[in-house]
Tab-separated table of C-alpha atoms and ligand atoms in Angstrom:
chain	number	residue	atom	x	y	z
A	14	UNK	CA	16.369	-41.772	-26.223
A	15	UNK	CA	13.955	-42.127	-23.361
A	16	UNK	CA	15.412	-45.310	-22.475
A	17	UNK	CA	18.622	-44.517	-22.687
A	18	UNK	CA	17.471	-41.255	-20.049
A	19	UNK	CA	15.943	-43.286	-17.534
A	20	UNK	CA	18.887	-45.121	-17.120
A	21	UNK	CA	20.369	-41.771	-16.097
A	22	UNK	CA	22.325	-40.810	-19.556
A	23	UNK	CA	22.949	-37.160	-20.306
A	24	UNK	CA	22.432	-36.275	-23.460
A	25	UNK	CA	24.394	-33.246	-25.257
A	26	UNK	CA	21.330	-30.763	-26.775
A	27	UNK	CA	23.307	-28.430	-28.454
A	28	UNK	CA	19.873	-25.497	-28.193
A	29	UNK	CA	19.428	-26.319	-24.912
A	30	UNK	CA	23.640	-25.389	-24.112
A	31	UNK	CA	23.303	-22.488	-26.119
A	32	UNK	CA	20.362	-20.634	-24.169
A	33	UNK	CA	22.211	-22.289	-20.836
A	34	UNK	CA	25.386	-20.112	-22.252
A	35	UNK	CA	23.214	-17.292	-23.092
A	36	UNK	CA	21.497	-17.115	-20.256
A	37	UNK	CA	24.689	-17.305	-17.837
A	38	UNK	CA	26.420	-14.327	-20.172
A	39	UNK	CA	23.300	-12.051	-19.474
A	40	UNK	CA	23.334	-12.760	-16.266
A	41	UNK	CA	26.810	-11.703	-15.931
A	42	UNK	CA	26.101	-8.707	-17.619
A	43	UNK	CA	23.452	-7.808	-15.838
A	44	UNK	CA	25.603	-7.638	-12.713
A	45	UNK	CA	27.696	-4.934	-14.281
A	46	UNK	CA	24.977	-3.431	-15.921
A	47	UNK	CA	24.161	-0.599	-13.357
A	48	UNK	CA	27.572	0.656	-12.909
A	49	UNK	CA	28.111	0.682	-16.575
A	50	UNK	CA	25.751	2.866	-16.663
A	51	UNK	CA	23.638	0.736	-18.719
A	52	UNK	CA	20.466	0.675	-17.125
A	53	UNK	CA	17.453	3.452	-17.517
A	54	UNK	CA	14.052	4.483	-15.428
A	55	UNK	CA	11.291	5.429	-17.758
A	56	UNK	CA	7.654	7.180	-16.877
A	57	UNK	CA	4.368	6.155	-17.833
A	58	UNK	CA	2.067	8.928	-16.544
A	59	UNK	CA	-1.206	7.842	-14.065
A	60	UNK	CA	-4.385	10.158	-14.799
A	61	UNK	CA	-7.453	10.913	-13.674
A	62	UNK	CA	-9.814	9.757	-15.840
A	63	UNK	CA	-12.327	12.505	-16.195
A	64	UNK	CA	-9.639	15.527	-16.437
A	65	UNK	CA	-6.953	13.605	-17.811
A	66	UNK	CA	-4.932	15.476	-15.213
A	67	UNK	CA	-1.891	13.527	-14.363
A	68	UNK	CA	-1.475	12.589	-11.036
A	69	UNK	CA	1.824	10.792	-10.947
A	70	UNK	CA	4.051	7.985	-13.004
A	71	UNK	CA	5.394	4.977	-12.787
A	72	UNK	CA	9.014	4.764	-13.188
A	73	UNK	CA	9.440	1.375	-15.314
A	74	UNK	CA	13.223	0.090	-15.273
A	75	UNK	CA	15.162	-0.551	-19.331
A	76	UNK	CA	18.094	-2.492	-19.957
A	77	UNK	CA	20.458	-1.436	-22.523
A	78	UNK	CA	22.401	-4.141	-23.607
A	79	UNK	CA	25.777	-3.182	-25.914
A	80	UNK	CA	25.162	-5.820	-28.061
A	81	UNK	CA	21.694	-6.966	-27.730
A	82	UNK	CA	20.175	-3.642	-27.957
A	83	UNK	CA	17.527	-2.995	-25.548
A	84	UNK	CA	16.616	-6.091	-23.438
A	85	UNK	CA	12.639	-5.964	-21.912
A	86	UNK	CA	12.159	-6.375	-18.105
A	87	UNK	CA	10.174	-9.522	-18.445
A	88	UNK	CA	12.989	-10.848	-19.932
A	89	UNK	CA	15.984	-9.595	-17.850
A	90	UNK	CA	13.891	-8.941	-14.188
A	91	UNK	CA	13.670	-12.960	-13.774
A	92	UNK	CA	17.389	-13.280	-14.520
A	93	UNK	CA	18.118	-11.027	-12.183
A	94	UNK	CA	15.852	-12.387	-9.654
A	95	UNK	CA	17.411	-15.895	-9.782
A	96	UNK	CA	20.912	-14.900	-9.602
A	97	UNK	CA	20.442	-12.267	-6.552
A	98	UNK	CA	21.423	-9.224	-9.358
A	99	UNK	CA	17.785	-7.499	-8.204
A	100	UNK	CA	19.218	-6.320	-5.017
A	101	UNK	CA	21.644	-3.746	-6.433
A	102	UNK	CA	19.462	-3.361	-9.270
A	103	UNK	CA	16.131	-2.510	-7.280
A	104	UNK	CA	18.079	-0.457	-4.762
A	105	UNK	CA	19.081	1.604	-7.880
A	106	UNK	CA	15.634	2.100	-9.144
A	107	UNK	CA	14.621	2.858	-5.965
A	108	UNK	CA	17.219	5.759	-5.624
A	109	UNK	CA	16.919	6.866	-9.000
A	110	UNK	CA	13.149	7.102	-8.965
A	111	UNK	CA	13.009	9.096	-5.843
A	112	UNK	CA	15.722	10.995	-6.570
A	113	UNK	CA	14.468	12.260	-9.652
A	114	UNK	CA	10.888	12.655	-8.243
A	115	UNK	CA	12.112	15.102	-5.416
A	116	UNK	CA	13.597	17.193	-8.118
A	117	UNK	CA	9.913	17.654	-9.919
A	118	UNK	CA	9.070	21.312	-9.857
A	119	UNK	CA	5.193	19.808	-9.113
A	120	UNK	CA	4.710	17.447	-6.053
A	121	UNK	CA	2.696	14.348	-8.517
A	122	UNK	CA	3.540	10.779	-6.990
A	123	UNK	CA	6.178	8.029	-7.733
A	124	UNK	CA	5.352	4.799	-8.295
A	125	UNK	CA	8.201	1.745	-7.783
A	126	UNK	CA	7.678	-1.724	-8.951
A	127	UNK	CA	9.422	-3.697	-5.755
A	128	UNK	CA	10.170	-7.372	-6.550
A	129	UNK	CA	9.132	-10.410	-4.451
A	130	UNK	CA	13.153	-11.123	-3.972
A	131	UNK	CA	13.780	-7.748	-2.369
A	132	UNK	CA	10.419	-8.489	0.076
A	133	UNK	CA	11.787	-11.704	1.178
A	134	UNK	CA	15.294	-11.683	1.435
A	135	UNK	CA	16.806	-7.840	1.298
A	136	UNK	CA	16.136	-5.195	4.265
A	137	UNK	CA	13.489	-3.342	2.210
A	138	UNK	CA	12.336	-1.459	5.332
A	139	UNK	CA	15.893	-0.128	6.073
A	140	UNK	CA	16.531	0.383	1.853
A	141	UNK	CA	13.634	2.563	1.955
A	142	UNK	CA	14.152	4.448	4.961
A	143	UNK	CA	17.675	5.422	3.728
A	144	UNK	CA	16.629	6.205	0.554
A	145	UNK	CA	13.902	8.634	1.689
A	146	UNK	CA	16.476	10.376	3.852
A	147	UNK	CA	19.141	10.655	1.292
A	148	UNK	CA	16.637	11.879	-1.353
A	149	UNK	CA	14.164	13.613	0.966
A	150	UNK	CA	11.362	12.680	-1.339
A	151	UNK	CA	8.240	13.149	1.106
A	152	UNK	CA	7.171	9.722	1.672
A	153	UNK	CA	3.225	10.262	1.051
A	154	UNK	CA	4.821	10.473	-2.714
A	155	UNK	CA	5.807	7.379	-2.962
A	156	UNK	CA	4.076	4.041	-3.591
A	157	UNK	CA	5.295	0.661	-4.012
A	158	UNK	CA	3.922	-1.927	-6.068
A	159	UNK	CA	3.858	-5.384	-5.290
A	160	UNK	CA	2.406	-8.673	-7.102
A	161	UNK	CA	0.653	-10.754	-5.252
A	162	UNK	CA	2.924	-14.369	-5.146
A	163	UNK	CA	5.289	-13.074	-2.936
A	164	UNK	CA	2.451	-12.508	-0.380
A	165	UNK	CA	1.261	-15.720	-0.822
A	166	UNK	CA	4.340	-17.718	-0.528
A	167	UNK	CA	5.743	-16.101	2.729
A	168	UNK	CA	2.739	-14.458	4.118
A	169	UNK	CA	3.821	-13.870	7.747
A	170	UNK	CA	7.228	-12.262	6.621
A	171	UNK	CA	5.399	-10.179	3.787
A	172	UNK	CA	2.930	-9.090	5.858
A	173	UNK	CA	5.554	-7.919	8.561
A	174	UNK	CA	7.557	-6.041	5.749
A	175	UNK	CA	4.494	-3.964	4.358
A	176	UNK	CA	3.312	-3.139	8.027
A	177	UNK	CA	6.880	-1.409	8.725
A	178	UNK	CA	6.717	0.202	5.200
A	179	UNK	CA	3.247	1.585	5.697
A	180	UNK	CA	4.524	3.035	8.918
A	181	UNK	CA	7.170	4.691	6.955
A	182	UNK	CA	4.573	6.515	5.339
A	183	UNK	CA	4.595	4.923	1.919
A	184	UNK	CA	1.652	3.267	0.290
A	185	UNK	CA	1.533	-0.108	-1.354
A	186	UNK	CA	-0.584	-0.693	-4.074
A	187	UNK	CA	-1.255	-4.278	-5.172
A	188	UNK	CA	-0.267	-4.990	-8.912
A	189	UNK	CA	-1.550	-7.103	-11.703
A	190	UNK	CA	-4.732	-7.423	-9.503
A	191	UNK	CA	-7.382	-10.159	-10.807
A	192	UNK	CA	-4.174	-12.675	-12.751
A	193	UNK	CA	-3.044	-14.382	-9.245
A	194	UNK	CA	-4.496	-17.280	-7.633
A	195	UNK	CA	-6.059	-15.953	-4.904
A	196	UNK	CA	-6.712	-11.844	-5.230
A	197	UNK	CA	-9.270	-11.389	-2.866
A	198	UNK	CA	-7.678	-13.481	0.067
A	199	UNK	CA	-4.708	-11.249	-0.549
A	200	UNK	CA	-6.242	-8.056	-0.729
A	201	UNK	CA	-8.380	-8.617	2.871
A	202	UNK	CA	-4.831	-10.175	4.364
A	203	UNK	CA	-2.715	-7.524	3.793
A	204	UNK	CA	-2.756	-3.535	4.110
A	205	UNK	CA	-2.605	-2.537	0.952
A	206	UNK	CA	-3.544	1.116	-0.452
A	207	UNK	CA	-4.520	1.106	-3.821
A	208	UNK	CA	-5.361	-1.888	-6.492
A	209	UNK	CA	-4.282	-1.790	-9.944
A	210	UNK	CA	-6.578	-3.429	-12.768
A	211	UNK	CA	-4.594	-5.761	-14.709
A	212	UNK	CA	-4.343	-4.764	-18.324
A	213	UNK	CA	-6.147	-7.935	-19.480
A	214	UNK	CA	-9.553	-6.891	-17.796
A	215	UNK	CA	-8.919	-3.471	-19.551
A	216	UNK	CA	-8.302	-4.870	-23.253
A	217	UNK	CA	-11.579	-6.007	-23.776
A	218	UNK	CA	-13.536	-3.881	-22.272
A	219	UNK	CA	-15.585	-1.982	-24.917
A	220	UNK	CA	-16.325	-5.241	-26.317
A	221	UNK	CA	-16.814	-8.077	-23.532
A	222	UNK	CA	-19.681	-7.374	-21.352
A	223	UNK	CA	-17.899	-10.470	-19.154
A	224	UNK	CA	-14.743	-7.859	-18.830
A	225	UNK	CA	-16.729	-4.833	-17.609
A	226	UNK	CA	-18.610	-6.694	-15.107
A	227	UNK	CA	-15.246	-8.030	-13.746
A	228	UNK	CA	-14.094	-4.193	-13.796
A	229	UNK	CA	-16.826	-3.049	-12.165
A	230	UNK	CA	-16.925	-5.676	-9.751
A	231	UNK	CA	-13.155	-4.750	-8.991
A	232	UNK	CA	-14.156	-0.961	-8.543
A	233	UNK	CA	-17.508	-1.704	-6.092
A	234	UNK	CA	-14.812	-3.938	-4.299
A	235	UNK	CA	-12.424	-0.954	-3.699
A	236	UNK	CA	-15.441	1.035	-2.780
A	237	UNK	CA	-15.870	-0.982	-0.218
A	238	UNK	CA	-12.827	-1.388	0.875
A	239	UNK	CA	-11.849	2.136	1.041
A	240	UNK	CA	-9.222	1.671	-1.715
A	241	UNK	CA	-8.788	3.846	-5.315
A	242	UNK	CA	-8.570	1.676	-8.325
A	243	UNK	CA	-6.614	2.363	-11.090
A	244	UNK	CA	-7.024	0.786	-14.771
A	245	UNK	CA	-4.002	-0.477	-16.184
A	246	UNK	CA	-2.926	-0.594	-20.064
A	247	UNK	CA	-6.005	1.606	-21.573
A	248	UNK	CA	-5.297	1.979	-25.039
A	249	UNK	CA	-8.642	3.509	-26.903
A	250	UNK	CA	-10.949	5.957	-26.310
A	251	UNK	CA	-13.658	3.441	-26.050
A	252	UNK	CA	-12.125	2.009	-23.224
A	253	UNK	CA	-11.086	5.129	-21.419
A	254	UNK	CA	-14.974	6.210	-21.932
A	255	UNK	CA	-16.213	2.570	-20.545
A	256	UNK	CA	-14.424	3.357	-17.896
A	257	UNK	CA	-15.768	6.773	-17.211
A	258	UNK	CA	-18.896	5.322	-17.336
A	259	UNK	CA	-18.207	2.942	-14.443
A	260	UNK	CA	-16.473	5.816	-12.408
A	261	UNK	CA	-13.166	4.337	-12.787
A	262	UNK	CA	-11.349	6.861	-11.278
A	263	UNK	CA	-7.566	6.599	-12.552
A	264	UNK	CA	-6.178	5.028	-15.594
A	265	UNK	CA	-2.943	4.036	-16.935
A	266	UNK	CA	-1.914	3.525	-20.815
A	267	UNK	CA	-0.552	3.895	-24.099
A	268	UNK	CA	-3.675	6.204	-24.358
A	269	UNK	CA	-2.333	8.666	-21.645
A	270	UNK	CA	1.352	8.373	-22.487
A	271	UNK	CA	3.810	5.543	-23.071
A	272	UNK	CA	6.768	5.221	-21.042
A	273	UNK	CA	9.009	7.338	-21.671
A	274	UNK	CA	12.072	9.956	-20.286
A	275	UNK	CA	10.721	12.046	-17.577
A	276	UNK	CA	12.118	14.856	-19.863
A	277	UNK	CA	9.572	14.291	-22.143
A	278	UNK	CA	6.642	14.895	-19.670
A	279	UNK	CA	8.321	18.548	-18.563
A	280	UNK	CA	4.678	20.762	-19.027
A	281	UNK	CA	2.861	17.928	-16.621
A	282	UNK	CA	5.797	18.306	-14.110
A	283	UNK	CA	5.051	21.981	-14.285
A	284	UNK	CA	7.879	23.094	-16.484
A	285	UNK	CA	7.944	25.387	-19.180
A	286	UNK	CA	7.889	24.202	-22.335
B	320	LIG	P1	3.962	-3.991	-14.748
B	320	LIG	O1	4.450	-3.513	-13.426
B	320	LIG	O2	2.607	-4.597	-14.797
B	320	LIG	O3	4.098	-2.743	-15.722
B	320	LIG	C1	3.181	-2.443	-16.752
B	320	LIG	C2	3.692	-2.915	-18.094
B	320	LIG	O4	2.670	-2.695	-19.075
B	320	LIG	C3	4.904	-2.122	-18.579
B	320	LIG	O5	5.696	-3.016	-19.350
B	320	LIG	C4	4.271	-1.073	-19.481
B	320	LIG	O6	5.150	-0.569	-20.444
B	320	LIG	C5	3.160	-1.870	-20.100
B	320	LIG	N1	2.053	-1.019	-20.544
B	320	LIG	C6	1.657	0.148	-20.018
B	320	LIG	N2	0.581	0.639	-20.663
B	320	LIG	C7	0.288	-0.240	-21.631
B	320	LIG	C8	-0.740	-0.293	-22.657
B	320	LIG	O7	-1.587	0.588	-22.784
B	320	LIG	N3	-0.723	-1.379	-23.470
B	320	LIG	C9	0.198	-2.379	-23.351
B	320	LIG	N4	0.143	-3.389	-24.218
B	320	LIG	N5	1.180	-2.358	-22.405
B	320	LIG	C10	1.217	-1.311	-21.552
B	320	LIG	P2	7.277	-3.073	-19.165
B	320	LIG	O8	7.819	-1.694	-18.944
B	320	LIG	O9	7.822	-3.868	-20.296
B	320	LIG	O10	7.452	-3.868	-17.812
B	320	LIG	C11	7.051	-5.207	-17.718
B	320	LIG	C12	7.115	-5.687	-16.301
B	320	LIG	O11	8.467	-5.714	-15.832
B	320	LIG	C13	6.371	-4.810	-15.306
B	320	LIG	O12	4.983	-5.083	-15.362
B	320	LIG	C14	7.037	-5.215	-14.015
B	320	LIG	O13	6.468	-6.405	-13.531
B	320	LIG	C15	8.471	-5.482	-14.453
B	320	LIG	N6	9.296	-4.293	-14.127
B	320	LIG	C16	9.478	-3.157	-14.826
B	320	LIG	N7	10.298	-2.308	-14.181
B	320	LIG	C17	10.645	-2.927	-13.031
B	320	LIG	C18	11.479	-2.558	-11.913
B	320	LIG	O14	12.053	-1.444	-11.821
B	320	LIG	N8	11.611	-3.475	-10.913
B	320	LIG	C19	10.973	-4.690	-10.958
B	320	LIG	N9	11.154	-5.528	-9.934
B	320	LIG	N10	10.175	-5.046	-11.972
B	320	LIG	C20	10.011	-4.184	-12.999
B	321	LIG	CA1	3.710	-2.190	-11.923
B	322	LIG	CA1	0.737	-4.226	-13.632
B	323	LIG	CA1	2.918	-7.313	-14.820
């Protein structure tokens, strides 16, 4: 078989056609998905470690497939990134986040995971400048997070996109921090507000004094640098309490609340009941 492919045969993989024809059908759907109403914006609350007051939530985007049932964002996102589906999609979380946000009865923040497609290629400033007006969600509410790649692949234009952001008002916190190539070059090149603790640090915590050095390390670095830290994906009490005991500040996790309706977080909005 290799022989026959370096002489430049094709050959007919029947798996391989079948997650080709898979993947084109979702991506299809996905492009209808939005105005089928198929798509959803669930919370995960942010907290203050020490109170376990909640400070704000992160809206995190669901796909409801009709057939497939509920499809995960690090499954569909990608799709949607290569086939140029994220622009309507992202403009619609964007919207819907801030939309529902400015109808809170309590002021917390909104955080919006912003994709490296919609940095590079859409009019992000002008998205978010419209959607602010239409929604007149107060822009000191509302915080962006981005992944590092992006920045490092088109630095100039990714640096030019935050600035006008930040002078929008809106903060940008950098996500995932501590899993890219180059975190701390990142963090010193561009203006970001906030740095959230990847979830793999967090895990093992309690257990690996290797992890909490790395934590703390992160947390003396935003000290520095004049930036809150937040802890993402705290499951256990041990780890919200190793974190305490660090002064970790903020933390995010199944511990606090999984994502879920905003509905379902009405006495922390500051509704009855
Ligand atoms: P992320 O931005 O790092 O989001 C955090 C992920 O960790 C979420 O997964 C969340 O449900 C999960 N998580 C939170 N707390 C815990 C915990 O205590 N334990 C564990 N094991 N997991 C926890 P989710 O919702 O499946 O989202 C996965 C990724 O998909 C996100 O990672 C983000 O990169 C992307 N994503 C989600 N929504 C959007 C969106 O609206 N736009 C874009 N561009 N990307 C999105
Ligand atoms: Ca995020
Ligand atoms: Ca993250
Ligand atoms: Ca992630």
């Amino acid at each position: 078989a290799k022989e026959a492919g370096r002489n430049g045969f094709a050959f007919y993989d029947p798996e391989m056609e079948a997650e080709t024809r898979t993947r084109r059908q979702l991506e299809q759907d996905l492009r209808r998905a939005e105005e089928r109403g198929e798509l959803q914006l669930l919370y995960q609350p942010q907290a203050e470690v020490a109170s376990g007051r909640i400070r704000g939530f992160e809206a995190l985007l669901r796909w409801r497939h009709p057939e497939r049932g509920m499809i995960p964002p690090d499954l569909f996102v990608p799709l949607a990134e290569a086939s140029g589906a994220i622009m309507p999609i992202g403009a619609w979380v964007l919207r819907q986040a801030c939309a529902e946000a400015a109808a809170w009865p309590r002021p917390l923040d909104i955080a919006v995971n912003i994709s490296p497609v919609q940095i590079l290629h859409g009019d992000l400033v002008a998205l978010v400048t419209e959607t602010l007006r239409e929604t007149g969600l107060d822009p000191a509410r509302l915080e962006l997070e981005v992944t590092e790649g992006v920045l490092i692949r088109d630095g100039a234009q990714a640096l030019g996109v935050l600035t006008r952001l930040k002078a929008l008002g809106v903060r940008v916190a950098m996500d995932d921090f501590g899993t890219g190539y180059s975190s701390l070059s990142t963090l010193r090149a561009f203006p970001f507000d906030k740095i959230k603790v990847d979830r793999s640090f967090v895990r093992d915590l309690d257990t690996s004094p290797e992890a909490a050095a790395i934590v703390r390390a992160v947390l003396g670095l935003g000290r520095g640098l004049g930036l809150p830290v937040i802890a993402e994906g705290v499951e256990t009490e041990a780890q919200r309490q190793a974190l305490a005991a660090i002064d970790c500040a903020a933390i995010q996790g199944y511990l606090i609340g999984r994502p879920a309706p905003i509905g379902s977080f009405g006495t922390a909005l500051g509704r009855l009941g």
